[in-house]
Amino acid sequence: MADVTATDVAAPLAPPKLSGAIAFAARRAEGLVIPLAALIAGMAAFSLFLLALGKSPTQFFELMWRGGFGSWFSLQNALLRATPLLFAALCVALPARLGLTVIGGEGAIVLGGVAAAAFGHWLSGLPAPMVILAMGLAAMAAGGLWIGAVGALRHYRAVNETISSLLMAYIAIALMNQLVEGPLRDPASLNKPSTHPLAEAYRIGPIPGMDVHWGLVVGILACVACWVLIDKTRWGFAARVAGGNVRAAQIQGLSVGPLIVGFCALAGAFAGLAGMFEVAAVQGTANASLAIGYGYTGILVAFLARQNPLGCIPVAFLLGGIAAAGGLIQRRMGLPDATILVLQGMLFITVLMSETLYGRFKIFNPDRWKRAA
Amino acid sequence: MEDIGLWGVPLAILGGAIRVSTPFIFVSLGEAVTERSGRINLGLEGTLVFGAMAAYAVAVETGSPWFGVLAAMAAGAGFGLVHGWICSFPRVNDIAVGIALMLFGIGLAFFFGKPYIQPSAPPLPAIGFGDWSDIPQVRAALNVNVLFLFGAALALALWWGFKNTKIGLIVRVVGDSADSARAMGLSPTTVRLFATAFGGALAAIGGAYLSLYYPGSWNERISSGQGLMAVALVIFARWNPIGCFAAAMLFGGAGALGPALQSVGVTQGYYLFYAAPYILTLLIMIATSSPGRQLAGAPGELSITK
Amino acid sequence: MTDLTISRRSLLKTTAAGAALGLAGVPAFSTRARAAATTVGFIYVGPKDDFGYNQAHAEGAKALKAMEGIELVEEENVPETVDVQKTMESMINLDGASLLFPTSFGYYDPHVLAMAKKFPDAQFRHCGGLWDKSKHPMNAGSYFGYIAMGQYLNGVVAGHMSKSKKIGFVAAKPIPQVLNNVNAFLLGARAVDPTITCQVIFTGEWSLAVKEAEAVNALVDQGADVITCHVDGPKVVVQTAANRGAFVCGYHASQAPLAPEKYLTGAEWNWATVYSMYAKHALAGEPLPNFTRGGLSDGFVKMSPLGPAVTEPARKQFEATLAEIKKGGYAVIKGPLKDNKGKEIAGAGKAFPETAIELESTSFLVEGVLGSTS
């Protein structure tokens, strides 16, 4: 699924005239109208599901709005839940540019969290900015090594990256448990084995005026940076070429190996940062709660965003909001928590099906207007 | 019960391989057929979980575990058809649709499975191949569920069938090149639709084994990713049904290592022993792969290996 | 953004007022209840019907449903991260909850503590945490039960019923609450026969069906003939052990219906006692206790009725020990006692009764337990 529309849009003909502006808008509109229509279709299908069970769709979506988006509290709730998903999605979207399907971001998140917690403890006493920076770098290094290894195995040993990343996610979680309950355990952590808690000074606080920590800002910046990397730099161009056809890329003199390892390592580094923020801004320590599936939800976000880093931002926000409203729906409507999974599944399916609609509507394609005229 | 000491470890690995491997066998065999036709269905974890729920619920309602298995197969085939149908549209990504259906299947299973957590369902029968032995541990290890035997037979049948039957040939041709399939007058879309439905039905049997035999109960934590892992094992087994069976046995046996070692006194570092199946699989993959040999046995149309 | 919120809020108010007017003639059961009600929120880490930890709490919560003036809100499958913080906040902000019971251990630090600081008007009572007056907010608190005494009684019955003199324990993680249970199970059995040993297998996760079943098989293969466990949902352990012909002792809730012939007894929570106590205080407007602990005599913990297989001598010693424990001050951990690495835990004459606070940070397995804490 090469992202044809995005590249087309990136190099528009300069629109000097009004008709040019309309053509420009029409091209842009396709990428907005189709996903939105797909979301609406998914919600309609889900409404039928609810009606069949004798539940009220209006009440459901009213609660979804109230719990996920409709107030300052709910909005922040959604943003907070979206934060780790931004990083986790990048761990899928970056390798996807090279045609790789990495599904083991969970492992990099977990190890990033452990590395951050360990460094935060070892460097205790140093100035806070230095320690926080070191924690971030340690987390990125741990995650980067983990997914970088997946890329290296892929290129130099031809080990399928989908399996190896999944296997390595399980191994990473085992490693985390062994470390957290063994050498890195804080003896005072009693009934929930954890690493030594970070000193208050090394915690990452909320954005002023908000309940959401700084991870959100870093996550959005990371998405923007990845978009620039892919769409505006020669590395990104090289990655897209290699993703299309490795041999063609080699003929053009691109060194595909370092490119693959580099992109994978960067992807892992971002996932590692998710773990670091989980430790430094949420838990204050590393423990088994690092592995609660952000990595897997990230796959969903990346695919829904069609592997476009900028697209990951609204999609993560949407999924964050749905998750935020889940509790309210469970409590008010007596629906099981799995209702949210059903809804996500339906939305995801309709959005994926809508992929087939791109390029089919004349209205979004100004070139075909002329031909018709 | 006799004291068998350290002999408990190999016995546990054998017994564990038989007990634990069955879901992996069914899911990977089903996925092997789907992938041989040129499609990957990453959503079999969802099918497995839904199959576990459907089998348990129907077994509770009807009193017959076999009706449960049939219901699971029907549901699994249904998920497979949905996957095949959605992927038949141009430019729809089969990996992504798989992930979507994984969510959807798990969601539906948990949604409709709530009332069936408490009741008890009748279990699937087992055959005591170890009854010749006086040692209870041997008898227990060789108490083999009929689904395991069915899975073993199916692996052989599929291996033979891919080579020697017309259907096997059709699936392989479609998987290797859609263009040549069309030239032969075959419809790749239809073949893949049925191959995916077949894969879904088998994956759901894997789920039925979990809920109706071992560990034999329905709850929301019944699967620990067997469906996802089994899909990975197919690539590991290079799309060979016998290889899928062997990989599943290896994986199941390695999974029994952790508890068995603890029971004979190797108690340090059990998390790492629990990760043994994953570490072992990864090491074998690294050892047996090399650039250039990568595509050996891979269906040419498969998006994941292109 | 702010404008939007305000207009929405006033809109909601208007709607509510309209609805109230419209309902004026109707017997206003809901409005009255709402006006006077104390809303109590329960949060569970897993599904409410897991035959174990969460079910025990949900059954306790059910006791409040019948109480006049209490409104109950519940949420299940809430992970121990920002999710639980936001659930608490949402229950307070959107449901008007004023008393919260986040029931999983991992919710306490930092999540319950953070929310207690943020919402000084709400009350938080947490299961299993160690509330500390010098460090923790006054509107937080913790409760727990001396359930290890129940595992001790399980052990007494197991000691009588075991022929192989080997008993087995399937444990999730090596944490104090679990280690106390393992130690008590063995010491109970050793009160019957001091040669008995107990093999423990850690599965490493609170809920992992296949691994739990494998652990039971490994234990039975090594000769254990009475099995108990400490995992979130003991259903799989009980069924697998019974299928292998071993006796089982239950945990958290009664699993007797799952294996009627092989089930000996079980250590069960009786959270209804605790939750009703808190609710009564809340309704009366009295301050809630911050640190609550209780055992068999307080009705925090109860034993499943003895199963049909339990022999007469086992029943006698079980009942005598239970009576002794209910008198209070009974010590399971008492000197001379060594851990399973040979280090002395308690010298002769030293005893730790169930109320001893040291037991909440146990880090050892006693002599006779085969297994290791890391």
PDB file of N, CA and C in Angstrom, chain A residues 18 26 112 132 173 188 265 267 292 322 336 366:
ATOM      1  N   LEU A  18      -7.878  30.585  -9.612  1.00  0.00           N
ATOM      2  CA  LEU A  18      -8.900  30.066  -8.709  1.00  0.00           C
ATOM      3  C   LEU A  18      -9.161  28.595  -8.999  1.00  0.00           C
ATOM      4  N   ALA A  26      -9.540  19.932  -4.069  1.00  0.00           N
ATOM      5  CA  ALA A  26     -10.209  18.674  -4.394  1.00  0.00           C
ATOM      6  C   ALA A  26      -9.285  17.496  -4.123  1.00  0.00           C
ATOM      7  N   GLY A 112      12.708   0.072  27.019  1.00  0.00           N
ATOM      8  CA  GLY A 112      12.970   1.498  27.179  1.00  0.00           C
ATOM      9  C   GLY A 112      12.607   1.954  28.586  1.00  0.00           C
ATOM     10  N   ILE A 132      17.288  13.471  33.299  1.00  0.00           N
ATOM     11  CA  ILE A 132      16.138  13.208  32.425  1.00  0.00           C
ATOM     12  C   ILE A 132      16.614  12.957  31.001  1.00  0.00           C
ATOM     13  N   ILE A 173       9.777  -8.895  27.340  1.00  0.00           N
ATOM     14  CA  ILE A 173       8.913  -8.863  28.520  1.00  0.00           C
ATOM     15  C   ILE A 173       9.461  -9.815  29.595  1.00  0.00           C
ATOM     16  N   ALA A 188      11.719  -2.533  48.827  1.00  0.00           N
ATOM     17  CA  ALA A 188      10.553  -1.931  49.464  1.00  0.00           C
ATOM     18  C   ALA A 188       9.315  -2.024  48.582  1.00  0.00           C
ATOM     19  N   ALA A 265      16.071   1.095  13.904  1.00  0.00           N
ATOM     20  CA  ALA A 265      16.602   1.560  15.190  1.00  0.00           C
ATOM     21  C   ALA A 265      15.877   2.821  15.633  1.00  0.00           C
ATOM     22  N   ALA A 267      12.866   3.697  14.809  1.00  0.00           N
ATOM     23  CA  ALA A 267      11.521   3.278  15.202  1.00  0.00           C
ATOM     24  C   ALA A 267      11.533   2.734  16.629  1.00  0.00           C
ATOM     25  N   ILE A 292       1.349  -3.362  28.822  1.00  0.00           N
ATOM     26  CA  ILE A 292      -0.103  -3.499  28.831  1.00  0.00           C
ATOM     27  C   ILE A 292      -0.678  -3.292  27.441  1.00  0.00           C
ATOM     28  N   ILE A 322     -11.749   7.107  22.424  1.00  0.00           N
ATOM     29  CA  ILE A 322     -12.631   5.937  22.541  1.00  0.00           C
ATOM     30  C   ILE A 322     -12.295   5.170  23.815  1.00  0.00           C
ATOM     31  N   PRO A 336     -20.353  -4.687  28.463  1.00  0.00           N
ATOM     32  CA  PRO A 336     -19.029  -5.144  28.869  1.00  0.00           C
ATOM     33  C   PRO A 336     -17.917  -4.265  28.284  1.00  0.00           C
ATOM     34  N   PRO A 366      -8.939  16.378 -10.431  1.00  0.00           N
ATOM     35  CA  PRO A 366      -9.126  17.489 -11.381  1.00  0.00           C
ATOM     36  C   PRO A 366      -8.706  17.127 -12.798  1.00  0.00           C
TER      37      PRO A 366
END
